[in-house]
PDB file of C-alpha atoms and ligand atoms in Angstrom:
ATOM      1  CA  UNK A 264      73.830 -52.962 -23.369  1.00 38.00           C
ATOM      2  CA  UNK A 265      73.476 -51.198 -26.789  1.00 38.00           C
ATOM      3  CA  UNK A 266      70.541 -50.921 -28.909  1.00 40.00           C
ATOM      4  CA  UNK A 267      70.445 -53.685 -31.393  1.00 40.00           C
ATOM      5  CA  UNK A 268      68.988 -53.228 -34.859  1.00 38.00           C
ATOM      6  CA  UNK A 269      65.573 -55.163 -34.310  1.00 40.00           C
ATOM      7  CA  UNK A 270      64.166 -51.770 -32.954  1.00 40.00           C
ATOM      8  CA  UNK A 271      62.491 -48.796 -35.033  1.00 40.00           C
ATOM      9  CA  UNK A 272      65.123 -46.706 -36.450  1.00 49.00           C
ATOM     10  CA  UNK A 273      64.521 -43.410 -34.997  1.00 70.00           C
ATOM     11  CA  UNK A 274      64.416 -41.996 -31.516  1.00 88.00           C
ATOM     12  CA  UNK A 275      61.877 -43.976 -28.986  1.00 96.00           C
ATOM     13  CA  UNK A 276      61.570 -42.959 -25.487  1.00 98.00           C
ATOM     14  CA  UNK A 277      59.479 -45.251 -23.300  1.00 98.00           C
ATOM     15  CA  UNK A 278      58.868 -44.334 -20.009  1.00 98.00           C
ATOM     16  CA  UNK A 279      57.954 -46.246 -16.739  1.00 98.00           C
ATOM     17  CA  UNK A 280      56.596 -44.738 -13.616  1.00 97.00           C
ATOM     18  CA  UNK A 281      55.084 -46.168 -10.553  1.00 95.00           C
ATOM     19  CA  UNK A 282      55.551 -46.776  -6.870  1.00 92.00           C
ATOM     20  CA  UNK A 283      58.201 -49.236  -5.274  1.00 86.00           C
ATOM     21  CA  UNK A 284      57.475 -52.889  -5.456  1.00 86.00           C
ATOM     22  CA  UNK A 285      55.565 -52.998  -8.786  1.00 92.00           C
ATOM     23  CA  UNK A 286      58.385 -54.756 -10.548  1.00 91.00           C
ATOM     24  CA  UNK A 287      59.414 -51.480 -12.769  1.00 94.00           C
ATOM     25  CA  UNK A 288      63.178 -52.348 -12.841  1.00 94.00           C
ATOM     26  CA  UNK A 289      62.491 -55.900 -14.052  1.00 95.00           C
ATOM     27  CA  UNK A 290      60.011 -55.233 -16.653  1.00 97.00           C
ATOM     28  CA  UNK A 291      61.755 -52.290 -17.914  1.00 98.00           C
ATOM     29  CA  UNK A 292      65.004 -54.575 -18.353  1.00 97.00           C
ATOM     30  CA  UNK A 293      63.074 -56.947 -20.176  1.00 98.00           C
ATOM     31  CA  UNK A 294      60.904 -54.414 -22.160  1.00 98.00           C
ATOM     32  CA  UNK A 295      64.208 -52.945 -23.341  1.00 98.00           C
ATOM     33  CA  UNK A 296      65.658 -56.197 -24.743  1.00 97.00           C
ATOM     34  CA  UNK A 297      62.616 -57.261 -26.221  1.00 97.00           C
ATOM     35  CA  UNK A 298      62.383 -53.964 -28.033  1.00 97.00           C
ATOM     36  CA  UNK A 299      66.485 -53.576 -28.800  1.00 96.00           C
ATOM     37  CA  UNK A 300      66.519 -50.049 -26.722  1.00 97.00           C
ATOM     38  CA  UNK A 301      68.644 -49.082 -24.184  1.00 98.00           C
ATOM     39  CA  UNK A 302      67.499 -49.253 -20.591  1.00 98.00           C
ATOM     40  CA  UNK A 303      67.945 -46.540 -17.890  1.00 98.00           C
ATOM     41  CA  UNK A 304      67.554 -47.219 -14.475  1.00 97.00           C
ATOM     42  CA  UNK A 305      67.152 -43.435 -12.720  1.00 98.00           C
ATOM     43  CA  UNK A 306      66.869 -44.678  -9.328  1.00 96.00           C
ATOM     44  CA  UNK A 307      70.294 -46.058  -9.558  1.00 97.00           C
ATOM     45  CA  UNK A 308      71.300 -42.476  -9.995  1.00 98.00           C
ATOM     46  CA  UNK A 309      69.599 -41.415  -6.870  1.00 97.00           C
ATOM     47  CA  UNK A 310      71.460 -44.098  -5.233  1.00 96.00           C
ATOM     48  CA  UNK A 311      74.963 -42.943  -6.614  1.00 98.00           C
ATOM     49  CA  UNK A 312      74.059 -39.247  -5.166  1.00 98.00           C
ATOM     50  CA  UNK A 313      73.479 -41.260  -1.700  1.00 98.00           C
ATOM     51  CA  UNK A 314      76.702 -42.858  -2.180  1.00 98.00           C
ATOM     52  CA  UNK A 315      78.330 -39.614  -2.605  1.00 98.00           C
ATOM     53  CA  UNK A 316      76.681 -37.998   0.089  1.00 98.00           C
ATOM     54  CA  UNK A 317      77.974 -40.859   2.431  1.00 98.00           C
ATOM     55  CA  UNK A 318      81.607 -40.821   0.780  1.00 98.00           C
ATOM     56  CA  UNK A 319      81.975 -37.064   1.168  1.00 98.00           C
ATOM     57  CA  UNK A 320      80.280 -36.855   4.408  1.00 98.00           C
ATOM     58  CA  UNK A 321      77.977 -34.176   3.038  1.00 98.00           C
ATOM     59  CA  UNK A 322      74.757 -34.289   5.037  1.00 97.00           C
ATOM     60  CA  UNK A 323      71.517 -35.123   2.558  1.00 93.00           C
ATOM     61  CA  UNK A 324      70.234 -31.698   4.170  1.00 93.00           C
ATOM     62  CA  UNK A 325      72.907 -29.861   2.693  1.00 97.00           C
ATOM     63  CA  UNK A 326      71.285 -30.152  -0.656  1.00 98.00           C
ATOM     64  CA  UNK A 327      73.312 -27.364  -2.358  1.00 98.00           C
ATOM     65  CA  UNK A 328      76.321 -28.685  -1.303  1.00 98.00           C
ATOM     66  CA  UNK A 329      75.529 -32.326  -2.452  1.00 98.00           C
ATOM     67  CA  UNK A 330      74.320 -30.885  -5.862  1.00 98.00           C
ATOM     68  CA  UNK A 331      77.566 -29.011  -6.203  1.00 98.00           C
ATOM     69  CA  UNK A 332      79.437 -32.392  -5.484  1.00 98.00           C
ATOM     70  CA  UNK A 333      77.381 -34.131  -8.153  1.00 98.00           C
ATOM     71  CA  UNK A 334      78.383 -31.657 -10.711  1.00 98.00           C
ATOM     72  CA  UNK A 335      82.077 -32.242  -9.907  1.00 97.00           C
ATOM     73  CA  UNK A 336      82.111 -36.040 -10.239  1.00 97.00           C
ATOM     74  CA  UNK A 337      81.703 -38.385 -13.267  1.00 97.00           C
ATOM     75  CA  UNK A 338      79.007 -40.309 -13.254  1.00 97.00           C
ATOM     76  CA  UNK A 339      78.347 -42.570 -16.108  1.00 97.00           C
ATOM     77  CA  UNK A 340      76.779 -46.000 -17.263  1.00 98.00           C
ATOM     78  CA  UNK A 341      78.832 -48.435 -18.697  1.00 97.00           C
ATOM     79  CA  UNK A 342      76.600 -49.398 -21.510  1.00 97.00           C
ATOM     80  CA  UNK A 343      78.045 -52.457 -22.569  1.00 96.00           C
ATOM     81  CA  UNK A 344      76.754 -54.165 -19.694  1.00 95.00           C
ATOM     82  CA  UNK A 345      73.299 -55.559 -19.643  1.00 94.00           C
ATOM     83  CA  UNK A 346      71.872 -53.950 -17.275  1.00 95.00           C
ATOM     84  CA  UNK A 347      74.185 -50.613 -17.693  1.00 97.00           C
ATOM     85  CA  UNK A 348      76.671 -50.559 -14.848  1.00 96.00           C
ATOM     86  CA  UNK A 349      76.898 -47.453 -12.773  1.00 98.00           C
ATOM     87  CA  UNK A 350      80.415 -45.982 -12.488  1.00 98.00           C
ATOM     88  CA  UNK A 351      81.335 -43.231 -10.241  1.00 98.00           C
ATOM     89  CA  UNK A 352      84.781 -41.712 -11.322  1.00 97.00           C
ATOM     90  CA  UNK A 353      85.766 -44.796 -13.065  1.00 96.00           C
ATOM     91  CA  UNK A 354      84.767 -47.221 -10.130  1.00 97.00           C
ATOM     92  CA  UNK A 355      81.752 -49.920 -10.754  1.00 97.00           C
ATOM     93  CA  UNK A 356      79.331 -49.016  -8.128  1.00 98.00           C
ATOM     94  CA  UNK A 357      76.602 -51.304  -9.297  1.00 95.00           C
ATOM     95  CA  UNK A 358      76.722 -53.400  -5.939  1.00 94.00           C
ATOM     96  CA  UNK A 359      77.595 -50.437  -3.716  1.00 96.00           C
ATOM     97  CA  UNK A 360      74.278 -48.651  -4.420  1.00 96.00           C
ATOM     98  CA  UNK A 361      72.289 -51.847  -3.133  1.00 90.00           C
ATOM     99  CA  UNK A 362      73.845 -51.925   0.173  1.00 90.00           C
ATOM    100  CA  UNK A 363      71.812 -51.166   3.447  1.00 85.00           C
ATOM    101  CA  UNK A 364      73.497 -47.469   4.427  1.00 92.00           C
ATOM    102  CA  UNK A 365      72.615 -46.161   0.671  1.00 93.00           C
ATOM    103  CA  UNK A 366      69.137 -47.719   0.710  1.00 88.00           C
ATOM    104  CA  UNK A 367      68.881 -46.097   4.326  1.00 88.00           C
ATOM    105  CA  UNK A 368      69.212 -42.604   3.004  1.00 93.00           C
ATOM    106  CA  UNK A 369      68.450 -42.495  -0.832  1.00 93.00           C
ATOM    107  CA  UNK A 370      64.706 -41.420  -0.317  1.00 89.00           C
ATOM    108  CA  UNK A 371      66.065 -38.472   1.831  1.00 92.00           C
ATOM    109  CA  UNK A 372      68.596 -37.969  -0.944  1.00 95.00           C
ATOM    110  CA  UNK A 373      65.816 -37.783  -3.771  1.00 93.00           C
ATOM    111  CA  UNK A 374      63.635 -35.368  -1.959  1.00 91.00           C
ATOM    112  CA  UNK A 375      65.952 -32.674  -2.351  1.00 95.00           C
ATOM    113  CA  UNK A 376      65.224 -30.256  -5.247  1.00 96.00           C
ATOM    114  CA  UNK A 377      68.983 -29.235  -5.950  1.00 98.00           C
ATOM    115  CA  UNK A 378      69.828 -33.229  -6.308  1.00 98.00           C
ATOM    116  CA  UNK A 379      66.708 -33.687  -8.345  1.00 97.00           C
ATOM    117  CA  UNK A 380      67.727 -30.834 -10.520  1.00 98.00           C
ATOM    118  CA  UNK A 381      71.050 -32.008 -11.301  1.00 98.00           C
ATOM    119  CA  UNK A 382      69.958 -35.717 -11.977  1.00 98.00           C
ATOM    120  CA  UNK A 383      66.967 -34.833 -14.259  1.00 98.00           C
ATOM    121  CA  UNK A 384      69.485 -32.804 -16.392  1.00 98.00           C
ATOM    122  CA  UNK A 385      71.770 -35.866 -16.361  1.00 98.00           C
ATOM    123  CA  UNK A 386      69.123 -38.042 -17.599  1.00 98.00           C
ATOM    124  CA  UNK A 387      67.995 -35.998 -20.505  1.00 98.00           C
ATOM    125  CA  UNK A 388      71.520 -35.882 -21.758  1.00 98.00           C
ATOM    126  CA  UNK A 389      71.464 -39.520 -21.419  1.00 98.00           C
ATOM    127  CA  UNK A 390      68.475 -39.781 -23.610  1.00 98.00           C
ATOM    128  CA  UNK A 391      70.261 -37.092 -26.074  1.00 97.00           C
ATOM    129  CA  UNK A 392      72.998 -39.904 -26.582  1.00 97.00           C
ATOM    130  CA  UNK A 393      70.607 -42.903 -26.334  1.00 97.00           C
ATOM    131  CA  UNK A 394      67.686 -41.851 -27.915  1.00 97.00           C
ATOM    132  CA  UNK A 395      66.036 -45.213 -28.165  1.00 97.00           C
ATOM    133  CA  UNK A 396      65.502 -45.865 -24.303  1.00 98.00           C
ATOM    134  CA  UNK A 397      63.379 -47.486 -21.793  1.00 98.00           C
ATOM    135  CA  UNK A 398      63.506 -45.317 -18.620  1.00 98.00           C
ATOM    136  CA  UNK A 399      62.254 -46.078 -15.465  1.00 98.00           C
ATOM    137  CA  UNK A 400      61.612 -44.502 -12.207  1.00 96.00           C
ATOM    138  CA  UNK A 401      58.802 -42.605 -10.315  1.00 93.00           C
ATOM    139  CA  UNK A 402      59.285 -39.094 -12.599  1.00 94.00           C
ATOM    140  CA  UNK A 403      60.122 -40.083 -16.073  1.00 97.00           C
ATOM    141  CA  UNK A 404      56.910 -39.888 -17.727  1.00 97.00           C
ATOM    142  CA  UNK A 405      55.684 -36.991 -15.494  1.00 95.00           C
ATOM    143  CA  UNK A 406      58.753 -34.893 -15.155  1.00 95.00           C
ATOM    144  CA  UNK A 407      61.831 -35.734 -17.304  1.00 97.00           C
ATOM    145  CA  UNK A 408      60.436 -36.762 -20.361  1.00 97.00           C
ATOM    146  CA  UNK A 409      56.625 -35.623 -20.727  1.00 96.00           C
ATOM    147  CA  UNK A 410      57.033 -35.962 -24.548  1.00 95.00           C
ATOM    148  CA  UNK A 411      57.829 -39.664 -24.323  1.00 97.00           C
ATOM    149  CA  UNK A 412      56.192 -41.811 -27.465  1.00 95.00           C
ATOM    150  CA  UNK A 413      54.764 -44.065 -24.714  1.00 96.00           C
ATOM    151  CA  UNK A 414      53.992 -43.753 -21.117  1.00 97.00           C
ATOM    152  CA  UNK A 415      53.263 -46.600 -18.702  1.00 98.00           C
ATOM    153  CA  UNK A 416      52.276 -46.551 -15.139  1.00 97.00           C
ATOM    154  CA  UNK A 417      52.404 -49.727 -13.064  1.00 97.00           C
ATOM    155  CA  UNK A 418      50.647 -49.944  -9.699  1.00 95.00           C
ATOM    156  CA  UNK A 419      50.273 -52.643  -7.555  1.00 95.00           C
ATOM    157  CA  UNK A 420      48.314 -53.089  -4.225  1.00 94.00           C
ATOM    158  CA  UNK A 421      50.407 -52.224  -1.188  1.00 91.00           C
ATOM    159  CA  UNK A 422      49.887 -55.693   0.340  1.00 92.00           C
ATOM    160  CA  UNK A 423      51.333 -57.648  -2.818  1.00 93.00           C
ATOM    161  CA  UNK A 424      54.067 -54.999  -3.141  1.00 93.00           C
ATOM    162  CA  UNK A 425      54.880 -55.893   0.564  1.00 92.00           C
ATOM    163  CA  UNK A 426      54.892 -59.522  -0.071  1.00 92.00           C
ATOM    164  CA  UNK A 427      57.275 -59.367  -2.912  1.00 89.00           C
ATOM    165  CA  UNK A 428      59.556 -56.896  -1.008  1.00 85.00           C
ATOM    166  CA  UNK A 429      59.308 -59.601   2.048  1.00 89.00           C
ATOM    167  CA  UNK A 430      60.444 -62.632  -0.588  1.00 89.00           C
ATOM    168  CA  UNK A 431      63.184 -60.567  -1.642  1.00 82.00           C
ATOM    169  CA  UNK A 432      64.324 -59.889   1.740  1.00 82.00           C
ATOM    170  CA  UNK A 433      64.050 -63.052   2.968  1.00 89.00           C
ATOM    171  CA  UNK A 434      65.911 -64.442   0.115  1.00 87.00           C
ATOM    172  CA  UNK A 435      68.915 -62.450   1.071  1.00 79.00           C
ATOM    173  CA  UNK A 436      68.949 -63.534   4.624  1.00 83.00           C
ATOM    174  CA  UNK A 437      66.656 -60.762   6.384  1.00 78.00           C
ATOM    175  CA  UNK A 438      63.806 -61.866   8.806  1.00 84.00           C
ATOM    176  CA  UNK A 439      60.862 -59.356   8.096  1.00 84.00           C
ATOM    177  CA  UNK A 440      57.253 -58.855   9.018  1.00 87.00           C
ATOM    178  CA  UNK A 441      54.635 -58.588   6.418  1.00 88.00           C
ATOM    179  CA  UNK A 442      52.381 -56.181   8.031  1.00 90.00           C
ATOM    180  CA  UNK A 443      55.448 -53.959   8.746  1.00 88.00           C
ATOM    181  CA  UNK A 444      56.633 -54.072   5.359  1.00 87.00           C
ATOM    182  CA  UNK A 445      53.147 -53.156   4.396  1.00 89.00           C
ATOM    183  CA  UNK A 446      52.918 -50.120   6.495  1.00 89.00           C
ATOM    184  CA  UNK A 447      56.539 -49.047   5.513  1.00 86.00           C
ATOM    185  CA  UNK A 448      55.157 -49.240   1.766  1.00 88.00           C
ATOM    186  CA  UNK A 449      52.278 -47.126   2.448  1.00 89.00           C
ATOM    187  CA  UNK A 450      54.433 -44.697   4.291  1.00 86.00           C
ATOM    188  CA  UNK A 451      57.015 -44.370   1.091  1.00 82.00           C
ATOM    189  CA  UNK A 452      54.041 -44.019  -1.075  1.00 87.00           C
ATOM    190  CA  UNK A 453      52.527 -41.110   0.907  1.00 87.00           C
ATOM    191  CA  UNK A 454      56.309 -39.375   1.187  1.00 82.00           C
ATOM    192  CA  UNK A 455      56.914 -39.934  -2.550  1.00 83.00           C
ATOM    193  CA  UNK A 456      53.497 -38.630  -3.624  1.00 87.00           C
ATOM    194  CA  UNK A 457      53.423 -35.577  -1.419  1.00 88.00           C
ATOM    195  CA  UNK A 458      57.025 -34.369  -1.835  1.00 84.00           C
ATOM    196  CA  UNK A 459      57.099 -31.016  -3.865  1.00 85.00           C
ATOM    197  CA  UNK A 460      59.720 -31.825  -6.292  1.00 86.00           C
ATOM    198  CA  UNK A 461      58.668 -34.706  -8.810  1.00 81.00           C
ATOM    199  CA  UNK A 462      56.065 -36.282  -6.657  1.00 86.00           C
ATOM    200  CA  UNK A 463      54.918 -39.549  -7.744  1.00 89.00           C
ATOM    201  CA  UNK A 464      51.942 -39.080  -9.909  1.00 93.00           C
ATOM    202  CA  UNK A 465      50.501 -41.006 -12.676  1.00 93.00           C
ATOM    203  CA  UNK A 466      51.336 -39.087 -15.983  1.00 93.00           C
ATOM    204  CA  UNK A 467      48.529 -37.824 -18.060  1.00 90.00           C
ATOM    205  CA  UNK A 468      47.804 -40.129 -20.963  1.00 93.00           C
ATOM    206  CA  UNK A 469      49.770 -43.124 -19.683  1.00 96.00           C
ATOM    207  CA  UNK A 470      49.112 -46.353 -19.781  1.00 97.00           C
ATOM    208  CA  UNK A 471      48.134 -47.854 -16.593  1.00 97.00           C
ATOM    209  CA  UNK A 472      48.949 -51.428 -15.669  1.00 97.00           C
ATOM    210  CA  UNK A 473      47.949 -53.216 -12.435  1.00 97.00           C
ATOM    211  CA  UNK A 474      50.572 -55.881 -11.713  1.00 96.00           C
ATOM    212  CA  UNK A 475      48.972 -57.149  -8.605  1.00 96.00           C
ATOM    213  CA  UNK A 476      47.583 -60.417 -10.305  1.00 96.00           C
ATOM    214  CA  UNK A 477      50.329 -60.564 -13.129  1.00 96.00           C
ATOM    215  CA  UNK A 478      53.697 -62.359 -13.575  1.00 95.00           C
ATOM    216  CA  UNK A 479      56.321 -60.286 -14.869  1.00 96.00           C
ATOM    217  CA  UNK A 480      55.981 -62.116 -18.494  1.00 97.00           C
ATOM    218  CA  UNK A 481      52.452 -61.018 -18.565  1.00 98.00           C
ATOM    219  CA  UNK A 482      53.306 -57.434 -17.788  1.00 98.00           C
ATOM    220  CA  UNK A 483      56.075 -57.373 -20.395  1.00 98.00           C
ATOM    221  CA  UNK A 484      53.803 -59.026 -22.897  1.00 98.00           C
ATOM    222  CA  UNK A 485      51.041 -56.282 -22.516  1.00 98.00           C
ATOM    223  CA  UNK A 486      53.941 -53.587 -22.675  1.00 98.00           C
ATOM    224  CA  UNK A 487      55.478 -54.820 -25.493  1.00 98.00           C
ATOM    225  CA  UNK A 488      52.246 -54.997 -27.372  1.00 97.00           C
ATOM    226  CA  UNK A 489      51.156 -51.607 -26.535  1.00 97.00           C
ATOM    227  CA  UNK A 490      54.953 -50.233 -27.421  1.00 96.00           C
ATOM    228  CA  UNK A 491      54.931 -52.244 -30.805  1.00 95.00           C
ATOM    229  CA  UNK A 492      51.328 -50.503 -31.844  1.00 94.00           C
ATOM    230  CA  UNK A 493      52.459 -47.317 -30.716  1.00 91.00           C
ATOM    231  CA  UNK A 494      55.478 -47.607 -32.435  1.00 87.00           C
ATOM    232  CA  UNK A 495      54.131 -48.517 -35.715  1.00 85.00           C
ATOM    233  CA  UNK A 496      51.271 -46.201 -35.351  1.00 76.00           C
ATOM    234  CA  UNK A 497      54.010 -43.510 -35.121  1.00 70.00           C
ATOM    235  CA  UNK A 498      55.798 -44.645 -38.091  1.00 55.00           C
ATOM    236  CA  UNK A 499      52.732 -44.656 -40.264  1.00 53.00           C
ATOM    237  CA  UNK A 500      51.782 -41.508 -39.277  1.00 42.00           C
ATOM    238  CA  UNK A 501      55.192 -39.609 -40.658  1.00 38.00           C
TER     239      UNK A 501
HETATM  240  O1  LIG B 767      63.876 -47.344  -7.458  1.00 75.23           O
HETATM  241  P1  LIG B 767      64.755 -47.411  -6.734  1.00 75.23           P
HETATM  242  O2  LIG B 767      64.589 -47.747  -4.991  1.00 75.23           O
HETATM  243  O3  LIG B 767      66.429 -47.762  -6.842  1.00 75.23           O
HETATM  244  O4  LIG B 767      65.148 -45.701  -6.244  1.00 75.23           O
HETATM  245  C1  LIG B 767      65.843 -45.462  -5.304  1.00 75.23           C
HETATM  246  C2  LIG B 767      65.328 -43.885  -4.674  1.00 75.23           C
HETATM  247  O5  LIG B 767      65.161 -42.902  -5.457  1.00 75.23           O
HETATM  248  C3  LIG B 767      64.118 -44.093  -4.118  1.00 75.23           C
HETATM  249  O6  LIG B 767      63.936 -43.391  -2.852  1.00 75.23           O
HETATM  250  C4  LIG B 767      63.010 -43.373  -5.124  1.00 75.23           C
HETATM  251  C5  LIG B 767      63.922 -42.365  -5.574  1.00 75.23           C
HETATM  252  N1  LIG B 767      63.768 -42.234  -7.023  1.00 75.23           N
HETATM  253  C6  LIG B 767      63.278 -40.818  -7.477  1.00 75.23           C
HETATM  254  O7  LIG B 767      62.887 -39.899  -6.477  1.00 75.23           O
HETATM  255  N2  LIG B 767      63.046 -40.470  -8.763  1.00 75.23           N
HETATM  256  C7  LIG B 767      63.380 -41.331  -9.656  1.00 75.23           C
HETATM  257  N3  LIG B 767      63.278 -41.003 -10.968  1.00 75.23           N
HETATM  258  C8  LIG B 767      63.893 -42.662  -9.543  1.00 75.23           C
HETATM  259  C9  LIG B 767      63.981 -42.801  -8.004  1.00 75.23           C
END
């Protein structure tokens, strides 16, 4: 997707942090469309790193080697697609990154500081080329773009997040148990918020939205209003 002419003329970075199951990706993409901004799914880049680990046979613990491999590959988005499609050395990997083997190792990959360092650098370079951006992921407002014009933090009750996840898995043919998924989500929250590098935290000054009782459109409405207020305030302040 490329930014349309309906948005503000200058650079605008909007970040959306928060745990899994809060609907970050869905609302980030919709918000970007409404505001005419580009959309960056930073989680897909960690998923691409997991693909590299699997395909090149580099163990996730061998983080320096994996980071080195990531510097050698050509990882880029096709911005003409909506949402932008991730390409690894010219190959469309937008389906591959959602497969089970990738989902199974990605959180271990994302824990590794050398991997994070390469991908945080890549995300900041993307923002230089696409300075009108909604960037979504666990550390986008806290670490990658701490000076973003507006930072959101989405949260939701773990049980609500589990129910959403169960619906997703059931619709793709998997049989799962809500209490098991809730336990898994609590465990992932703990891992995400206690890791040493880029832990999941609520960025200072972020607008917190609890999505537990809200429909997707209601969340996007809230965000759009807040973003437009901030953008117009920022323009008059100049
Ligand atoms: O949002 P997702 O499920 O596609 O993210 C994939 C993995 O990457 C997940 O383990 C969280 C991690 N991640 C991260 O550590 N930092 C980000 N900015 C985005 C995702």
